[in-house]
Each structure stands twice: as C-alpha cells, then as structure tokens.
Amino acid sequence: MAMGKLTYLAIIISIIVIASLVWVNFPSIFPPSIKEMRNTFTASVTTPRVNAYGVNSTSFNLSFSIKVRIPDYSGRVLLATGVIPLGANPCTYLPPSFSPNITPQAVYSGFSSKTFVVMLLNSTVYTENKTFIVSLDAVSTPNDNWVFLSQGFNLKETPVVWIMVFEDHHVYRIGVIEFERVGEGLLYMPKIERC
C-alpha cells in the first residue's frame, strides 16, 4: 500500500518537473496576456529623419525604422502611423487619419516577404481603458522585426505610431510611440507610451 502511494507521488512530482521544464524552455506555448504584452514590450526606433516638401515648407515627412519586441509572443505586430494635434494625449486621442474612409498619408517600405499591409475597416481596437472604432492601414510584421515607416505632418501636429496585436479575434493597442519635437528645429525624438 505504501509502495503504491510512493509511486503515485513520484508520478505527480515527475509531471510537475516536466511541466516546469516545458514552461522554462518553451514559454511561447503559453502566450503572454495583453496586460503582460503592454508592460513588457520594447520598441527600438532609429533617429527620425525629417524632410520638408511643398513651396512654403509647411508640410513635412518623418521617416524612421522601428522594431517592436514582445517577449514570449509568437504572433504578429501591427503598426499604424497617424498624426494628432500638438498637446493631445496620444493614449486617448483618435488620430483624424485613422477616421473611417480616410487613408493615412504613410509610405511603407523595406518589407520582407513576411511583412505586409493589412486594412482594418470600422474595426474595434481595444486599449487598457478605452475602445476605438477605426479604419486604417497597418503594417503586419513578425515580432522583433525591423520595418521602415514614413508619415506626413505639419508643425501643428505630432506624428504617432500605434502598436497593436491581434489576439483571440480582437485587435488590442498595447502602446503608442509619440514623436516629440525637440527645440525650435526639426529634431524629433520618439517617446513610448504604454496605453
């Protein structure tokens, strides 16, 4: 009788040890939650380049490369560019270029065969405290992959990038990159917002 209990105990311990090894060595089997993704993603952004265009140089173009890494996530990352008015909260403001029936002024290039543009039409995007109904074009790229983006803007606007994931048939925005103007010149620096 005691031998049977020891065998049963040994089997349970073995299962726990094997499950622990699987968890440590293959964390992507158990994908992170949206909250974990929001708290742990990192974004690398090259120094943005600004070019003026137009006769009076009131219109500009911001171009940069970006790589988003979400630990233990095997899905795709969606990136969408837009603009918001100066001083607007990037976490709560819906960029006008994301509004229905308006295509954002964005150029996507430097794509690999694994990176492509997707269109969301009147789709619900969930955030930590808010939902948005949007129509937008977004770059769909593998996790931890560099992508080149470009966005048109004027000096009364702030360029932004929405960082989103598609999980359980829903789109979740886990963060926003806001390009803040530094000084009076045309130097812009990226600022990551987790929202």
PDB file of C-alpha atoms in Angstrom:
ATOM      1  CA  MET A   1       0.000   0.000   0.000  1.00  0.00           C
ATOM      2  CA  ALA A   2       2.818   2.426   0.938  1.00  0.00           C
ATOM      3  CA  MET A   3       4.652   1.469  -2.259  1.00  0.00           C
ATOM      4  CA  GLY A   4       1.570   2.456  -4.332  1.00  0.00           C
ATOM      5  CA  LYS A   5       1.413   5.879  -2.645  1.00  0.00           C
ATOM      6  CA  LEU A   6       5.128   6.437  -3.316  1.00  0.00           C
ATOM      7  CA  THR A   7       4.682   5.519  -6.983  1.00  0.00           C
ATOM      8  CA  TYR A   8       1.705   7.870  -7.246  1.00  0.00           C
ATOM      9  CA  LEU A   9       3.727  10.648  -5.556  1.00  0.00           C
ATOM     10  CA  ALA A  10       6.691  10.012  -7.883  1.00  0.00           C
ATOM     11  CA  ILE A  11       4.414  10.309 -10.933  1.00  0.00           C
ATOM     12  CA  ILE A  12       2.973  13.619  -9.705  1.00  0.00           C
ATOM     13  CA  ILE A  13       6.451  15.002  -8.992  1.00  0.00           C
ATOM     14  CA  SER A  14       7.625  13.883 -12.451  1.00  0.00           C
ATOM     15  CA  ILE A  15       4.694  15.637 -14.110  1.00  0.00           C
ATOM     16  CA  ILE A  16       5.425  18.853 -12.184  1.00  0.00           C
ATOM     17  CA  VAL A  17       9.126  18.724 -13.114  1.00  0.00           C
ATOM     18  CA  ILE A  18       8.364  18.081 -16.802  1.00  0.00           C
ATOM     19  CA  ALA A  19       5.747  20.865 -16.881  1.00  0.00           C
ATOM     20  CA  SER A  20       8.272  23.250 -15.279  1.00  0.00           C
ATOM     21  CA  LEU A  21      10.908  22.353 -17.864  1.00  0.00           C
ATOM     22  CA  VAL A  22       8.443  22.874 -20.702  1.00  0.00           C
ATOM     23  CA  TRP A  23       7.425  26.266 -19.226  1.00  0.00           C
ATOM     24  CA  VAL A  24      11.045  27.416 -18.856  1.00  0.00           C
ATOM     25  CA  ASN A  25      12.247  26.151 -22.241  1.00  0.00           C
ATOM     26  CA  PHE A  26       9.158  26.859 -24.351  1.00  0.00           C
ATOM     27  CA  PRO A  27       7.383  29.897 -22.877  1.00  0.00           C
ATOM     28  CA  SER A  28       5.643  30.687 -26.187  1.00  0.00           C
ATOM     29  CA  ILE A  29       3.438  27.623 -25.653  1.00  0.00           C
ATOM     30  CA  PHE A  30       1.748  29.790 -23.031  1.00  0.00           C
ATOM     31  CA  PRO A  31       1.400  33.202 -24.735  1.00  0.00           C
ATOM     32  CA  PRO A  32       1.553  36.336 -22.592  1.00  0.00           C
ATOM     33  CA  SER A  33      -1.650  38.170 -21.691  1.00  0.00           C
ATOM     34  CA  ILE A  34      -2.456  41.533 -23.267  1.00  0.00           C
ATOM     35  CA  LYS A  35      -1.542  43.221 -19.978  1.00  0.00           C
ATOM     36  CA  GLU A  36       1.824  41.404 -19.936  1.00  0.00           C
ATOM     37  CA  MET A  37       2.464  42.442 -23.541  1.00  0.00           C
ATOM     38  CA  ARG A  38       1.639  46.066 -22.693  1.00  0.00           C
ATOM     39  CA  ASN A  39       4.016  46.016 -19.717  1.00  0.00           C
ATOM     40  CA  THR A  40       6.932  44.167 -21.325  1.00  0.00           C
ATOM     41  CA  PHE A  41       7.173  45.206 -24.982  1.00  0.00           C
ATOM     42  CA  THR A  42      10.205  47.179 -26.122  1.00  0.00           C
ATOM     43  CA  ALA A  43      10.433  49.392 -29.186  1.00  0.00           C
ATOM     44  CA  SER A  44      13.647  50.350 -30.942  1.00  0.00           C
ATOM     45  CA  VAL A  45      13.370  53.386 -33.220  1.00  0.00           C
ATOM     46  CA  THR A  46      16.104  54.881 -35.359  1.00  0.00           C
ATOM     47  CA  THR A  47      16.654  58.641 -35.194  1.00  0.00           C
ATOM     48  CA  PRO A  48      13.816  60.029 -37.334  1.00  0.00           C
ATOM     49  CA  ARG A  49      14.696  61.954 -40.480  1.00  0.00           C
ATOM     50  CA  VAL A  50      12.525  64.961 -41.348  1.00  0.00           C
ATOM     51  CA  ASN A  51      12.181  66.267 -44.901  1.00  0.00           C
ATOM     52  CA  ALA A  52      10.276  69.405 -45.915  1.00  0.00           C
ATOM     53  CA  TYR A  53       8.125  69.380 -49.012  1.00  0.00           C
ATOM     54  CA  GLY A  54       5.890  71.960 -50.608  1.00  0.00           C
ATOM     55  CA  VAL A  55       6.582  75.525 -51.753  1.00  0.00           C
ATOM     56  CA  ASN A  56       6.344  77.141 -48.307  1.00  0.00           C
ATOM     57  CA  SER A  57       7.832  74.186 -46.422  1.00  0.00           C
ATOM     58  CA  THR A  58       4.802  73.878 -44.154  1.00  0.00           C
ATOM     59  CA  SER A  59       4.453  70.180 -44.846  1.00  0.00           C
ATOM     60  CA  PHE A  60       6.983  67.652 -43.647  1.00  0.00           C
ATOM     61  CA  ASN A  61       7.702  63.973 -43.835  1.00  0.00           C
ATOM     62  CA  LEU A  62       9.071  61.935 -40.908  1.00  0.00           C
ATOM     63  CA  SER A  63      10.797  58.655 -41.767  1.00  0.00           C
ATOM     64  CA  PHE A  64      12.284  56.085 -39.415  1.00  0.00           C
ATOM     65  CA  SER A  65      12.794  52.380 -38.836  1.00  0.00           C
ATOM     66  CA  ILE A  66      11.098  50.618 -35.952  1.00  0.00           C
ATOM     67  CA  LYS A  67      11.326  47.212 -34.312  1.00  0.00           C
ATOM     68  CA  VAL A  68       8.874  46.054 -31.640  1.00  0.00           C
ATOM     69  CA  ARG A  69       9.777  43.100 -29.448  1.00  0.00           C
ATOM     70  CA  ILE A  70       7.212  41.385 -27.211  1.00  0.00           C
ATOM     71  CA  PRO A  71       8.784  38.679 -25.004  1.00  0.00           C
ATOM     72  CA  ASP A  72       7.379  35.158 -25.447  1.00  0.00           C
ATOM     73  CA  TYR A  73       4.953  36.325 -28.161  1.00  0.00           C
ATOM     74  CA  SER A  74       4.819  34.367 -31.411  1.00  0.00           C
ATOM     75  CA  GLY A  75       2.098  36.415 -33.129  1.00  0.00           C
ATOM     76  CA  ARG A  76       2.337  39.409 -35.415  1.00  0.00           C
ATOM     77  CA  VAL A  77       2.709  43.074 -34.543  1.00  0.00           C
ATOM     78  CA  LEU A  78       0.531  45.681 -36.278  1.00  0.00           C
ATOM     79  CA  LEU A  79       1.957  49.195 -36.724  1.00  0.00           C
ATOM     80  CA  ALA A  80      -0.137  52.153 -37.910  1.00  0.00           C
ATOM     81  CA  THR A  81       1.054  55.733 -38.344  1.00  0.00           C
ATOM     82  CA  GLY A  82      -1.006  58.879 -37.921  1.00  0.00           C
ATOM     83  CA  VAL A  83      -0.954  62.408 -36.530  1.00  0.00           C
ATOM     84  CA  ILE A  84      -2.574  64.092 -33.543  1.00  0.00           C
ATOM     85  CA  PRO A  85      -2.818  67.818 -32.690  1.00  0.00           C
ATOM     86  CA  LEU A  86       0.011  69.294 -30.619  1.00  0.00           C
ATOM     87  CA  GLY A  87      -0.667  68.741 -26.927  1.00  0.00           C
ATOM     88  CA  ALA A  88      -3.272  65.992 -27.472  1.00  0.00           C
ATOM     89  CA  ASN A  89      -2.995  62.877 -25.321  1.00  0.00           C
ATOM     90  CA  PRO A  90      -1.627  60.115 -27.591  1.00  0.00           C
ATOM     91  CA  CYS A  91      -3.358  57.434 -25.494  1.00  0.00           C
ATOM     92  CA  THR A  92      -6.879  58.858 -25.696  1.00  0.00           C
ATOM     93  CA  TYR A  93      -6.942  60.888 -28.923  1.00  0.00           C
ATOM     94  CA  LEU A  94      -8.074  59.201 -32.135  1.00  0.00           C
ATOM     95  CA  PRO A  95      -5.886  60.444 -34.992  1.00  0.00           C
ATOM     96  CA  PRO A  96      -8.004  62.008 -37.763  1.00  0.00           C
ATOM     97  CA  SER A  97      -6.141  59.955 -40.350  1.00  0.00           C
ATOM     98  CA  PHE A  98      -7.469  56.861 -38.573  1.00  0.00           C
ATOM     99  CA  SER A  99     -11.071  58.002 -39.043  1.00  0.00           C
ATOM    100  CA  PRO A 100     -13.315  55.939 -41.361  1.00  0.00           C
ATOM    101  CA  ASN A 101     -12.856  56.379 -45.116  1.00  0.00           C
ATOM    102  CA  ILE A 102      -9.556  58.268 -44.775  1.00  0.00           C
ATOM    103  CA  THR A 103      -6.320  56.563 -45.728  1.00  0.00           C
ATOM    104  CA  PRO A 104      -3.338  57.759 -43.681  1.00  0.00           C
ATOM    105  CA  GLN A 105      -0.536  59.523 -45.537  1.00  0.00           C
ATOM    106  CA  ALA A 106       2.007  56.838 -44.886  1.00  0.00           C
ATOM    107  CA  VAL A 107       4.546  55.058 -47.007  1.00  0.00           C
ATOM    108  CA  TYR A 108       5.624  51.581 -46.023  1.00  0.00           C
ATOM    109  CA  SER A 109       8.762  50.107 -47.498  1.00  0.00           C
ATOM    110  CA  GLY A 110      11.681  47.859 -46.659  1.00  0.00           C
ATOM    111  CA  PHE A 111       9.307  44.918 -46.446  1.00  0.00           C
ATOM    112  CA  SER A 112      10.380  41.332 -46.312  1.00  0.00           C
ATOM    113  CA  SER A 113       8.116  38.602 -47.653  1.00  0.00           C
ATOM    114  CA  LYS A 114       6.839  38.229 -44.079  1.00  0.00           C
ATOM    115  CA  THR A 115       5.751  41.876 -43.746  1.00  0.00           C
ATOM    116  CA  PHE A 116       2.675  43.271 -45.479  1.00  0.00           C
ATOM    117  CA  VAL A 117      -0.060  45.902 -45.177  1.00  0.00           C
ATOM    118  CA  VAL A 118      -3.474  44.995 -43.752  1.00  0.00           C
ATOM    119  CA  MET A 119      -6.603  47.135 -43.805  1.00  0.00           C
ATOM    120  CA  LEU A 120      -8.916  47.406 -40.813  1.00  0.00           C
ATOM    121  CA  LEU A 121     -12.369  48.727 -41.773  1.00  0.00           C
ATOM    122  CA  ASN A 122     -14.613  50.029 -38.995  1.00  0.00           C
ATOM    123  CA  SER A 123     -12.837  47.712 -36.582  1.00  0.00           C
ATOM    124  CA  THR A 124     -12.879  47.913 -32.816  1.00  0.00           C
ATOM    125  CA  VAL A 125      -9.456  48.422 -31.254  1.00  0.00           C
ATOM    126  CA  TYR A 126      -9.267  47.694 -27.537  1.00  0.00           C
ATOM    127  CA  THR A 127      -6.901  49.567 -25.232  1.00  0.00           C
ATOM    128  CA  GLU A 128      -6.375  49.421 -21.488  1.00  0.00           C
ATOM    129  CA  ASN A 129      -9.159  51.919 -20.678  1.00  0.00           C
ATOM    130  CA  LYS A 130     -10.860  52.780 -23.966  1.00  0.00           C
ATOM    131  CA  THR A 131     -12.082  51.363 -27.255  1.00  0.00           C
ATOM    132  CA  PHE A 132     -11.829  52.991 -30.684  1.00  0.00           C
ATOM    133  CA  ILE A 133     -13.708  52.279 -33.919  1.00  0.00           C
ATOM    134  CA  VAL A 134     -11.148  52.776 -36.692  1.00  0.00           C
ATOM    135  CA  SER A 135     -10.470  52.309 -40.360  1.00  0.00           C
ATOM    136  CA  LEU A 136      -6.762  52.237 -41.043  1.00  0.00           C
ATOM    137  CA  ASP A 137      -3.914  50.639 -42.921  1.00  0.00           C
ATOM    138  CA  ALA A 138      -1.374  48.903 -40.713  1.00  0.00           C
ATOM    139  CA  VAL A 139       1.884  47.095 -41.323  1.00  0.00           C
ATOM    140  CA  SER A 140       1.670  43.482 -40.171  1.00  0.00           C
ATOM    141  CA  THR A 141       5.131  42.244 -39.264  1.00  0.00           C
ATOM    142  CA  PRO A 142       6.673  39.397 -37.258  1.00  0.00           C
ATOM    143  CA  ASN A 143       7.607  40.131 -33.656  1.00  0.00           C
ATOM    144  CA  ASP A 144      11.150  41.555 -33.327  1.00  0.00           C
ATOM    145  CA  ASN A 145      11.445  42.618 -36.983  1.00  0.00           C
ATOM    146  CA  TRP A 146      12.658  45.966 -38.387  1.00  0.00           C
ATOM    147  CA  VAL A 147      10.236  47.947 -40.583  1.00  0.00           C
ATOM    148  CA  PHE A 148      10.713  51.316 -42.313  1.00  0.00           C
ATOM    149  CA  LEU A 149       7.807  53.799 -41.940  1.00  0.00           C
ATOM    150  CA  SER A 150       7.149  57.330 -43.126  1.00  0.00           C
ATOM    151  CA  GLN A 151       4.424  59.810 -42.099  1.00  0.00           C
ATOM    152  CA  GLY A 152       3.423  63.228 -43.436  1.00  0.00           C
ATOM    153  CA  PHE A 153       2.658  66.010 -40.931  1.00  0.00           C
ATOM    154  CA  ASN A 154       2.745  69.778 -40.306  1.00  0.00           C
ATOM    155  CA  LEU A 155       4.157  71.730 -37.355  1.00  0.00           C
ATOM    156  CA  LYS A 156       0.761  71.830 -35.599  1.00  0.00           C
ATOM    157  CA  GLU A 157       0.684  68.022 -35.498  1.00  0.00           C
ATOM    158  CA  THR A 158       2.541  65.273 -33.673  1.00  0.00           C
ATOM    159  CA  PRO A 159       3.302  62.063 -35.591  1.00  0.00           C
ATOM    160  CA  VAL A 160       2.400  58.848 -33.744  1.00  0.00           C
ATOM    161  CA  VAL A 161       2.601  55.092 -34.278  1.00  0.00           C
ATOM    162  CA  TRP A 162       0.020  52.743 -32.787  1.00  0.00           C
ATOM    163  CA  ILE A 163       1.448  49.384 -31.695  1.00  0.00           C
ATOM    164  CA  MET A 164      -1.200  46.668 -31.864  1.00  0.00           C
ATOM    165  CA  VAL A 165      -1.576  42.891 -31.673  1.00  0.00           C
ATOM    166  CA  PHE A 166      -4.299  40.558 -32.932  1.00  0.00           C
ATOM    167  CA  GLU A 167      -5.320  38.038 -30.296  1.00  0.00           C
ATOM    168  CA  ASP A 168      -8.467  35.950 -29.838  1.00  0.00           C
ATOM    169  CA  HIS A 169     -10.080  37.570 -32.900  1.00  0.00           C
ATOM    170  CA  HIS A 170      -9.652  41.076 -31.432  1.00  0.00           C
ATOM    171  CA  VAL A 171      -7.207  43.931 -32.072  1.00  0.00           C
ATOM    172  CA  TYR A 172      -5.521  45.350 -28.970  1.00  0.00           C
ATOM    173  CA  ARG A 173      -3.418  48.503 -28.889  1.00  0.00           C
ATOM    174  CA  ILE A 174      -0.633  47.937 -26.370  1.00  0.00           C
ATOM    175  CA  GLY A 175       1.253  51.175 -26.881  1.00  0.00           C
ATOM    176  CA  VAL A 176       1.823  54.371 -28.813  1.00  0.00           C
ATOM    177  CA  ILE A 177       5.048  55.967 -29.966  1.00  0.00           C
ATOM    178  CA  GLU A 178       4.775  59.749 -29.956  1.00  0.00           C
ATOM    179  CA  PHE A 179       7.408  61.782 -31.837  1.00  0.00           C
ATOM    180  CA  GLU A 180       8.088  64.884 -29.750  1.00  0.00           C
ATOM    181  CA  ARG A 181       9.692  67.958 -31.269  1.00  0.00           C
ATOM    182  CA  VAL A 182      12.904  68.995 -29.510  1.00  0.00           C
ATOM    183  CA  GLY A 183      13.614  72.713 -29.512  1.00  0.00           C
ATOM    184  CA  GLU A 184      12.738  75.035 -32.389  1.00  0.00           C
ATOM    185  CA  GLY A 185      14.359  72.993 -35.133  1.00  0.00           C
ATOM    186  CA  LEU A 186      13.183  69.827 -36.858  1.00  0.00           C
ATOM    187  CA  LEU A 187      14.596  67.317 -34.392  1.00  0.00           C
ATOM    188  CA  TYR A 188      12.010  64.748 -33.288  1.00  0.00           C
ATOM    189  CA  MET A 189      12.543  62.095 -30.646  1.00  0.00           C
ATOM    190  CA  PRO A 190      10.390  59.012 -30.061  1.00  0.00           C
ATOM    191  CA  LYS A 191       8.615  58.613 -26.723  1.00  0.00           C
ATOM    192  CA  ILE A 192       6.997  55.277 -25.813  1.00  0.00           C
ATOM    193  CA  GLU A 193       3.595  55.353 -24.123  1.00  0.00           C
ATOM    194  CA  ARG A 194       2.122  52.146 -22.650  1.00  0.00           C
ATOM    195  CA  CYS A 195      -1.611  52.604 -23.005  1.00  0.00           C
TER     196      CYS A 195
END
